Short mmCIF file of N, CA and C in Angstrom, two decimals:
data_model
loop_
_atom_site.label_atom_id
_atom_site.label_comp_id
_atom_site.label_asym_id
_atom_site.label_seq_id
_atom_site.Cartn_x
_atom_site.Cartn_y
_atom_site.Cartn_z
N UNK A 1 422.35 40.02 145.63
CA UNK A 1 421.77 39.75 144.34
C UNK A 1 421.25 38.32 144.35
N UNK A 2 420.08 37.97 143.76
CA UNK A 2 419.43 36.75 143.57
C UNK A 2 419.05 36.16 142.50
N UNK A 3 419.51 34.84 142.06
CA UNK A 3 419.91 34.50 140.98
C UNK A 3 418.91 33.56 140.77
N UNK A 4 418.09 33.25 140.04
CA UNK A 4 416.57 32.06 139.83
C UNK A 4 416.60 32.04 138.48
N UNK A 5 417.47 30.52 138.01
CA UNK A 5 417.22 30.16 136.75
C UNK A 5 415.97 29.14 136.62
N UNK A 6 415.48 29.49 135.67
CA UNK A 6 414.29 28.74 135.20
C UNK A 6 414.74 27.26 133.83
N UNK A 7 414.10 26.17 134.44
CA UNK A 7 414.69 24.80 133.77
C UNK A 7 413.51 24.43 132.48
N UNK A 8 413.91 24.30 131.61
CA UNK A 8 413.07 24.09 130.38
C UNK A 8 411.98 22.80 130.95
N UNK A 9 410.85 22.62 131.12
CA UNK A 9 410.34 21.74 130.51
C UNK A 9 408.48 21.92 130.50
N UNK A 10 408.04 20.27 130.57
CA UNK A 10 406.79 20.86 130.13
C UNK A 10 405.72 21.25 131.10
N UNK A 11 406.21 22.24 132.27
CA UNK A 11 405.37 22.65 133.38
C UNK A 11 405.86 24.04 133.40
N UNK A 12 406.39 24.56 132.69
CA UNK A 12 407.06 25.65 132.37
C UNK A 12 406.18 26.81 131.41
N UNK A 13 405.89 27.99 131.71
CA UNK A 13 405.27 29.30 130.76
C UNK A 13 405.66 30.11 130.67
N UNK A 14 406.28 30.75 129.58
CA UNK A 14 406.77 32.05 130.25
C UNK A 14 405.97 33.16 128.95
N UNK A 15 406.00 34.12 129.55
CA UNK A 15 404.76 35.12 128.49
C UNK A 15 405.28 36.51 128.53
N UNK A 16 405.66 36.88 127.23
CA UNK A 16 405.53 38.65 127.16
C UNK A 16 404.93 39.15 126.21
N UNK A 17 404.04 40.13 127.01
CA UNK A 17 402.84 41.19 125.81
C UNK A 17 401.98 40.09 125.19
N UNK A 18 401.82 38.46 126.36
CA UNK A 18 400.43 37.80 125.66
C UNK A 18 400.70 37.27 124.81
N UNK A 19 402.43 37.13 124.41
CA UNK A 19 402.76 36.26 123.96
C UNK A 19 403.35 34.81 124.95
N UNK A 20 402.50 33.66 124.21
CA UNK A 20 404.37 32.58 124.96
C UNK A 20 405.10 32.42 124.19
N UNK A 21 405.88 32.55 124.89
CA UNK A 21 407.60 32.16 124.60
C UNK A 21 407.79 30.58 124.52
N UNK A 22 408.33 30.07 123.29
CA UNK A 22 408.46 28.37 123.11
C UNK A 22 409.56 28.11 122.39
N UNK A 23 410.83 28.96 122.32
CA UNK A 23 411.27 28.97 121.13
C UNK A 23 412.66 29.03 121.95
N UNK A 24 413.18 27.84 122.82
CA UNK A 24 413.96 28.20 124.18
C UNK A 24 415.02 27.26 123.51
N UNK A 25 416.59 28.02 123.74
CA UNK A 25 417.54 27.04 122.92
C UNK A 25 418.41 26.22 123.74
N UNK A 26 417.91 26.21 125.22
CA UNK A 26 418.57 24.99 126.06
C UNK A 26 417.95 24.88 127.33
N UNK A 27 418.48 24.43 128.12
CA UNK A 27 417.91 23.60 129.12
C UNK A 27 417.37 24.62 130.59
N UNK A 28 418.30 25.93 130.49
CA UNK A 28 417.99 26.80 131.46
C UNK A 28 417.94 27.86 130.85
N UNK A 29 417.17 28.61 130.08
CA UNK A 29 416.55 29.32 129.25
C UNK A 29 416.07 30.75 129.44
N UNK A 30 416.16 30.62 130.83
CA UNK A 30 415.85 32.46 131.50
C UNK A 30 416.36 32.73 133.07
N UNK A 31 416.73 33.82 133.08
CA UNK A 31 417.59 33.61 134.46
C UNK A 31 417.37 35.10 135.05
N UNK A 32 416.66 34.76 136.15
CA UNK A 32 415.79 35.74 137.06
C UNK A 32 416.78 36.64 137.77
N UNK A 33 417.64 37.81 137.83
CA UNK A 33 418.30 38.96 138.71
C UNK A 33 417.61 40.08 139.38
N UNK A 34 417.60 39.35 140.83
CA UNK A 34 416.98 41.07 141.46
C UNK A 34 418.20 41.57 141.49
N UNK A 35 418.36 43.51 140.81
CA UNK A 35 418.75 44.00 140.75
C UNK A 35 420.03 44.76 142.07
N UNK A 36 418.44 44.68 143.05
CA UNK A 36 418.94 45.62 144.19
C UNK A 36 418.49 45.08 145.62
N UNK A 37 419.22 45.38 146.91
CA UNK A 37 418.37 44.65 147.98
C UNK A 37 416.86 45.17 148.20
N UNK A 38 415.70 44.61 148.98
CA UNK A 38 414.63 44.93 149.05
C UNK A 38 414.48 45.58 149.85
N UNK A 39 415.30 45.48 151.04
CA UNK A 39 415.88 45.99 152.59
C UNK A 39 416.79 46.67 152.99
N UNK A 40 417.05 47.64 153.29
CA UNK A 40 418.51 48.03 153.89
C UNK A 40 418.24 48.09 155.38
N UNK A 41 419.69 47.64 155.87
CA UNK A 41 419.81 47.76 157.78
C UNK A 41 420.98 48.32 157.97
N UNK A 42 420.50 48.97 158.90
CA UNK A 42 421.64 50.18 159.27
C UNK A 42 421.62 49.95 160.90
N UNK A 43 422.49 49.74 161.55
CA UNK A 43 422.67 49.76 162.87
C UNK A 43 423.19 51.44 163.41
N UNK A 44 422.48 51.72 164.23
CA UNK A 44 422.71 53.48 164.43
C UNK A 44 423.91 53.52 166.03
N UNK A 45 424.24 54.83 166.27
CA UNK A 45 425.08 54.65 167.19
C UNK A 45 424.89 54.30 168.49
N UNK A 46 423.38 54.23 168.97
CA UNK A 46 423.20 53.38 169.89
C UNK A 46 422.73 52.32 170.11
N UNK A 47 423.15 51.38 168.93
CA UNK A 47 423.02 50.07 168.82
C UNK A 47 421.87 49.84 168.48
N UNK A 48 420.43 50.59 167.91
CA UNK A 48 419.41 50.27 167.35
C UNK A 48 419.37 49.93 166.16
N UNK A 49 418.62 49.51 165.54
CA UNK A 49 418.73 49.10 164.56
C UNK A 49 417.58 49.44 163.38
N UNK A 50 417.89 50.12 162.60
CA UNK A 50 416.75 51.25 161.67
C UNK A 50 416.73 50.08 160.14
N UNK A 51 415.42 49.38 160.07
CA UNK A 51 414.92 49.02 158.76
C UNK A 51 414.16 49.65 157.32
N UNK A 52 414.24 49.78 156.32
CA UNK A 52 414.00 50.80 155.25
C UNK A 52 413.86 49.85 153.90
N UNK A 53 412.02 49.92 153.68
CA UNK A 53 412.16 49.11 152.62
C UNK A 53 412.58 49.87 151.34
N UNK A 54 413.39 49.07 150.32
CA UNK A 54 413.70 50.09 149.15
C UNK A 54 412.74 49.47 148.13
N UNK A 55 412.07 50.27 147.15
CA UNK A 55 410.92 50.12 146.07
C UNK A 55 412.24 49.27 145.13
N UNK A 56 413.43 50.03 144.87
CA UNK A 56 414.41 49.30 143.91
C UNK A 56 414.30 48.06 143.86
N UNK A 57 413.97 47.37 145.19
CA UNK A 57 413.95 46.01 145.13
C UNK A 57 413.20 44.99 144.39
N UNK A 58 412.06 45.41 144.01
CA UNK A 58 411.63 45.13 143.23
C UNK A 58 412.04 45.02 142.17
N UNK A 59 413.07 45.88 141.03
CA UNK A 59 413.64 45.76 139.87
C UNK A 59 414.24 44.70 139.43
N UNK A 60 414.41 43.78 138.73
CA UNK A 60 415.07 42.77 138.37
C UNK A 60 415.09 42.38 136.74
N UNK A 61 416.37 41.82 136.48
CA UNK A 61 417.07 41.81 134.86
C UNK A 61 416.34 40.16 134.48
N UNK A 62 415.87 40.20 133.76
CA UNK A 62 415.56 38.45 132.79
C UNK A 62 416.25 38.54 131.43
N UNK A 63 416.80 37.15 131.44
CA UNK A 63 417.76 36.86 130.12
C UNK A 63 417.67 35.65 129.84
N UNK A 64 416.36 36.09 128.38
CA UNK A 64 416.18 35.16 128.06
C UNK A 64 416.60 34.73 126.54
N UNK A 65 417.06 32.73 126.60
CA UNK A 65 418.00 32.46 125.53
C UNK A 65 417.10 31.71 124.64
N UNK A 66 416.94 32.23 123.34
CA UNK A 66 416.40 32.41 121.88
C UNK A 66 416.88 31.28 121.19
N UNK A 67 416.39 30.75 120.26
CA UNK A 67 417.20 29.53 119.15
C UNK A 67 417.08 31.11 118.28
N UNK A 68 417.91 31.37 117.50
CA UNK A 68 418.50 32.66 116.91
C UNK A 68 417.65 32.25 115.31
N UNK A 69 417.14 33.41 114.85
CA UNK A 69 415.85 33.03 113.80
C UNK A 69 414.42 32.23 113.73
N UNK A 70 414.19 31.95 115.04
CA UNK A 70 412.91 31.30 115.52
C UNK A 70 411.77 32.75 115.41
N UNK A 71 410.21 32.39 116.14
CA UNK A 71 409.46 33.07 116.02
C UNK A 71 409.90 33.72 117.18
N UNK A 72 410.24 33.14 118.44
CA UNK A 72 410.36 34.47 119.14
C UNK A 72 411.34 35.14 119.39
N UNK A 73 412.39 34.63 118.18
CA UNK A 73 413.75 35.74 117.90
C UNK A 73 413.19 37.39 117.60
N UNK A 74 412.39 36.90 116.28
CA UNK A 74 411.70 37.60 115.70
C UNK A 74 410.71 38.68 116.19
N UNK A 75 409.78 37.66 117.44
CA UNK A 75 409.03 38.43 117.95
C UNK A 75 409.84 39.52 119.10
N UNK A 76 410.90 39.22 119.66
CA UNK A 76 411.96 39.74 120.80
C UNK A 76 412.77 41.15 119.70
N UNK A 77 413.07 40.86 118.82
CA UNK A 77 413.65 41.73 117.87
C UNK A 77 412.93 42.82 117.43
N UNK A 78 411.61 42.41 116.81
CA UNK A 78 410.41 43.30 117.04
C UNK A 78 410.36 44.49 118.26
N UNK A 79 410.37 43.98 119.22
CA UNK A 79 409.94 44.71 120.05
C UNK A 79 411.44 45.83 120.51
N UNK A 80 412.38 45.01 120.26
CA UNK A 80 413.38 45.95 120.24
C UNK A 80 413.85 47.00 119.60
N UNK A 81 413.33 46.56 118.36
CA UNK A 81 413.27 47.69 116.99
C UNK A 81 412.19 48.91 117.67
N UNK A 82 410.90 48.71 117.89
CA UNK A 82 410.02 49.10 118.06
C UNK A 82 410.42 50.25 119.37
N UNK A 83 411.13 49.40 120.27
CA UNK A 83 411.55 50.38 121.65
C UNK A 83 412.75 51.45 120.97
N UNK A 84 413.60 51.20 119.82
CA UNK A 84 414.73 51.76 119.30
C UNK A 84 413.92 53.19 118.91
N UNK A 85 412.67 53.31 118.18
CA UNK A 85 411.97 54.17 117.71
C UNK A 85 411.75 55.32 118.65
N UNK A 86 411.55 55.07 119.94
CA UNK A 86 411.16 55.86 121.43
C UNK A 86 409.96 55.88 121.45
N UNK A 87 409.31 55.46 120.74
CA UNK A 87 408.13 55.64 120.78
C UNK A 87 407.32 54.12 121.28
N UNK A 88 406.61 53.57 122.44
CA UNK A 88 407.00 51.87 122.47
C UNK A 88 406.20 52.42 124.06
N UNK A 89 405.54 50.91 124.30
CA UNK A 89 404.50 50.35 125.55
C UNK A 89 405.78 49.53 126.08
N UNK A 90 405.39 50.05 127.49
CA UNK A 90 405.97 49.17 128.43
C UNK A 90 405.71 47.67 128.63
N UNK A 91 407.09 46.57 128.49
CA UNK A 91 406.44 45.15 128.74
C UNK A 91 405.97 44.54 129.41
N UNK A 92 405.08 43.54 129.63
CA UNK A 92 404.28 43.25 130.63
C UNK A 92 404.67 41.70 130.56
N UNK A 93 404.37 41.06 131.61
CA UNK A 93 404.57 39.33 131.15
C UNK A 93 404.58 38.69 132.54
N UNK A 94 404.64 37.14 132.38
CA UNK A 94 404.70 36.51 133.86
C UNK A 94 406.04 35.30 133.01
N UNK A 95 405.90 34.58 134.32
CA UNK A 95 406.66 33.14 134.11
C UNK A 95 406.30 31.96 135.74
N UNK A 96 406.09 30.75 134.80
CA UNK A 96 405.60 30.31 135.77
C UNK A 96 405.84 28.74 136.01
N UNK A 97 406.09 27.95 136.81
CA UNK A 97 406.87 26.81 136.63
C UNK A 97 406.05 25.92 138.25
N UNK A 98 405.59 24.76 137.40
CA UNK A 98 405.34 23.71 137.81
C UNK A 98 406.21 22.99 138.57
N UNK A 99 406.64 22.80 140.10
CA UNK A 99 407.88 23.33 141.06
C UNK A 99 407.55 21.33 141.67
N UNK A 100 408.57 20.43 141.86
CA UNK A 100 408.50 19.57 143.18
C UNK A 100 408.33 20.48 144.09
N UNK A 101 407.65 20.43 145.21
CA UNK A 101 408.04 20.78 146.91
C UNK A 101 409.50 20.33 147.27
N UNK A 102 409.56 19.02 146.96
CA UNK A 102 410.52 18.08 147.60
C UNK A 102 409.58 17.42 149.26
N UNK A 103 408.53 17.30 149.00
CA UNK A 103 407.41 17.01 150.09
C UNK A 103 406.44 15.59 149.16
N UNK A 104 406.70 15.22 148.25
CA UNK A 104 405.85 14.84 147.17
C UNK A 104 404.47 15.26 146.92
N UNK A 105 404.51 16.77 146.98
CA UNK A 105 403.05 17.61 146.40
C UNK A 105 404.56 18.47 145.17
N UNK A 106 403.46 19.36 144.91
CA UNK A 106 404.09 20.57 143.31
C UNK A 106 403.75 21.92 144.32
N UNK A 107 404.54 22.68 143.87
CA UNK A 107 404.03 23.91 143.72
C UNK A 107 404.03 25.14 142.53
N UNK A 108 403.46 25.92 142.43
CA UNK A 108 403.11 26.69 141.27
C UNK A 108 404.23 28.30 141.81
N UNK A 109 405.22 28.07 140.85
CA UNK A 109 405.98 29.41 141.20
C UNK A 109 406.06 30.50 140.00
N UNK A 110 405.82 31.96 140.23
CA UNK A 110 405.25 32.19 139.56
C UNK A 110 405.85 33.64 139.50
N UNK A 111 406.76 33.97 138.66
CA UNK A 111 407.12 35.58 138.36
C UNK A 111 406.30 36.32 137.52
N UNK A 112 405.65 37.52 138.38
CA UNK A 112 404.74 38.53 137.87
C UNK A 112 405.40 39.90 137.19
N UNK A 113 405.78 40.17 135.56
CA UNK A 113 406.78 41.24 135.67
C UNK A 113 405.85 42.39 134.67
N UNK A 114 406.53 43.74 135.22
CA UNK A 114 405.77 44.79 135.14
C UNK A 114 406.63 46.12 134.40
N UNK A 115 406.11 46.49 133.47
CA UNK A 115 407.30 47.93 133.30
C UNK A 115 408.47 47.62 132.67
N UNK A 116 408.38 46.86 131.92
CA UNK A 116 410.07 46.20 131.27
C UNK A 116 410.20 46.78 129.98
N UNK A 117 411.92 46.87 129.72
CA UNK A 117 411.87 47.93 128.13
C UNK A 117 413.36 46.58 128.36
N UNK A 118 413.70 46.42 127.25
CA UNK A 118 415.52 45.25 126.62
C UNK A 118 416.38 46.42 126.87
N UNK A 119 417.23 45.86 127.80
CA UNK A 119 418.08 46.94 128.16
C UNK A 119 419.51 46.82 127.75
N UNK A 120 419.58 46.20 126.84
CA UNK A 120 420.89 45.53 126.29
C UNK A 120 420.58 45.31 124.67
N UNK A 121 421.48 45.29 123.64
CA UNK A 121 421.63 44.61 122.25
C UNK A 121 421.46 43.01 122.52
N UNK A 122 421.34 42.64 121.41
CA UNK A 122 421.35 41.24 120.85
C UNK A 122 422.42 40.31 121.42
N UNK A 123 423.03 39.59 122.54
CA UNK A 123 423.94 38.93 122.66
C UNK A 123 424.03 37.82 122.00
N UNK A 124 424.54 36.96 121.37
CA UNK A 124 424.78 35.98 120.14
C UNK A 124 425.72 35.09 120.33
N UNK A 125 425.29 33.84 120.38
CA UNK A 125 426.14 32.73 119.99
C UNK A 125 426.27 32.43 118.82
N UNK A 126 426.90 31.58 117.60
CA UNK A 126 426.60 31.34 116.67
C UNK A 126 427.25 30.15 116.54
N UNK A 127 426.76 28.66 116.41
CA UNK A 127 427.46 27.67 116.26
C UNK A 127 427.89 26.98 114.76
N UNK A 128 428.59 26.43 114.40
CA UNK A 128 429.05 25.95 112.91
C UNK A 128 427.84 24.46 113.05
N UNK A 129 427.88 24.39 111.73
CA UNK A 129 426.87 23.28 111.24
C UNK A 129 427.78 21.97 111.92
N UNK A 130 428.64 21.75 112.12
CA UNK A 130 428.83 21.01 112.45
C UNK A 130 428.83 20.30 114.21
N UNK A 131 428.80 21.34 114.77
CA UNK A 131 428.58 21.32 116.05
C UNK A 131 426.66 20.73 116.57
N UNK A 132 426.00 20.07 117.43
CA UNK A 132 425.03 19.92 117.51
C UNK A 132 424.23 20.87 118.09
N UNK A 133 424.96 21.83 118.84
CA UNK A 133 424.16 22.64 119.71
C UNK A 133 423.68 23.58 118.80
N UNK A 134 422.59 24.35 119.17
CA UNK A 134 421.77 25.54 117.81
C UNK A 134 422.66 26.97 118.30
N UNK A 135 422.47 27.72 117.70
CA UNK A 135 422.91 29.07 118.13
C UNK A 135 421.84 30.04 118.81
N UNK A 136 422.10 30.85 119.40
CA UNK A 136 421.67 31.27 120.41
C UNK A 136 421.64 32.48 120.68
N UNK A 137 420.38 33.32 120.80
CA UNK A 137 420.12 35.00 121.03
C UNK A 137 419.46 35.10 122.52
N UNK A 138 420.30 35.80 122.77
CA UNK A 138 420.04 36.17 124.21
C UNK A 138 419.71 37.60 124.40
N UNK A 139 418.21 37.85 124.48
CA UNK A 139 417.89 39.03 124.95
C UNK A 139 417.75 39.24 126.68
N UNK A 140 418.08 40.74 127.58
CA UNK A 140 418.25 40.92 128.01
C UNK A 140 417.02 42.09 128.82
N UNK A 141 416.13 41.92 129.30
CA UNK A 141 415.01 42.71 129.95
C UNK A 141 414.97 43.08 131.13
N UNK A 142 414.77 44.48 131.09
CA UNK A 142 414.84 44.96 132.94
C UNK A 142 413.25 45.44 133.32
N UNK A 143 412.67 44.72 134.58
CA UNK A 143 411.25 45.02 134.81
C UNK A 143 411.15 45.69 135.94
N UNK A 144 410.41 47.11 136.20
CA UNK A 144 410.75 47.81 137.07
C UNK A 144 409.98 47.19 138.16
N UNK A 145 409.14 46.10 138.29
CA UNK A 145 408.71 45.10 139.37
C UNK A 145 408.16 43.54 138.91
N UNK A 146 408.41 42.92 139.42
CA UNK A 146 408.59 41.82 139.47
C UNK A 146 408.56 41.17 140.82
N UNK A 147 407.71 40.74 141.02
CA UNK A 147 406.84 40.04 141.93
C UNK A 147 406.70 38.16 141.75
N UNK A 148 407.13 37.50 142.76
CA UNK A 148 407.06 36.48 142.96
C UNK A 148 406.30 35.51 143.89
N UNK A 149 405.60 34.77 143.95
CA UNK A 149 404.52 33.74 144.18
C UNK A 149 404.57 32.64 144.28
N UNK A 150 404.08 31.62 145.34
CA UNK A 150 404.33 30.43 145.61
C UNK A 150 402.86 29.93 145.85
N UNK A 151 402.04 28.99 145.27
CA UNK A 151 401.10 28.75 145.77
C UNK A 151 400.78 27.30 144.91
#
């Protein structure tokens, strides 16, 4: 499993259904899960070795964290209501982040996601007024591909 959290700032896009998303309630705000391996290896009984790409691999979970009553609480809730109906378009979206090399050039990294429906309820923080941190909705999206890019 492969884990790619994405860091808030201002080289950062992330987009679903043509919307952006700006409405991020901390510092690592979406967190990339491939689901399944891309590869399986199987060593056979005479020591060969048989490779098999799996399509699953492609599948991967994004969870992304909401300031809870913002626009794109709203707009994320929407669409969940909307998928609750059965009746509902598959999500479409990218994410894309303005990267150091660690070479002193950038690079442009870039998740392409395809086929996604919220595959989970509303997860919820809720903080007291007195605390500084905001509260927090965490929706949960599975994209049946998702494709990644370095350039």
């Amino acid at each position: 499993m492969a884990i790619n959290s994405i860091i808030a700032d201002s080289q950062y896009t992330s987009i679903i259904n043509n919307r952006v998303l700006a409405d991020f309630a901390d510092d690592a705000y979406e967190q990339i899960t491939y689901d399944e391996d891309q590869v399986s290896v199987t060593i056979g009984k005479n020591g060969n070795t048989i490779y098999q790409v799996l399509p699953a691999g492609k599948k991967a979970t994004i969870a992304y964290r909401v300031i809870i009553g913002s626009s794109d609480d709203i707009f994320l809730n929407n669409l969940l209501n909307v998928q609750n109906t059965g009746v509902f378009t598959l999500i479409a979206g990218s994410s894309s982040k303005l990267q150091n090399d660690g070479a002193g050039g950038s690079k442009t990294i870039t998740y392409t996601l395809e086929g996604g429906v919220i595959t989970k309820g509303v997860d919820s923080t809720m903080q007291s007024s007195d605390n500084k941190d905001v509260s927090v909705a965490v929706y949960t999206l599975t994209f049946s591909s998702v494709v990644r890019t370095v350039s």
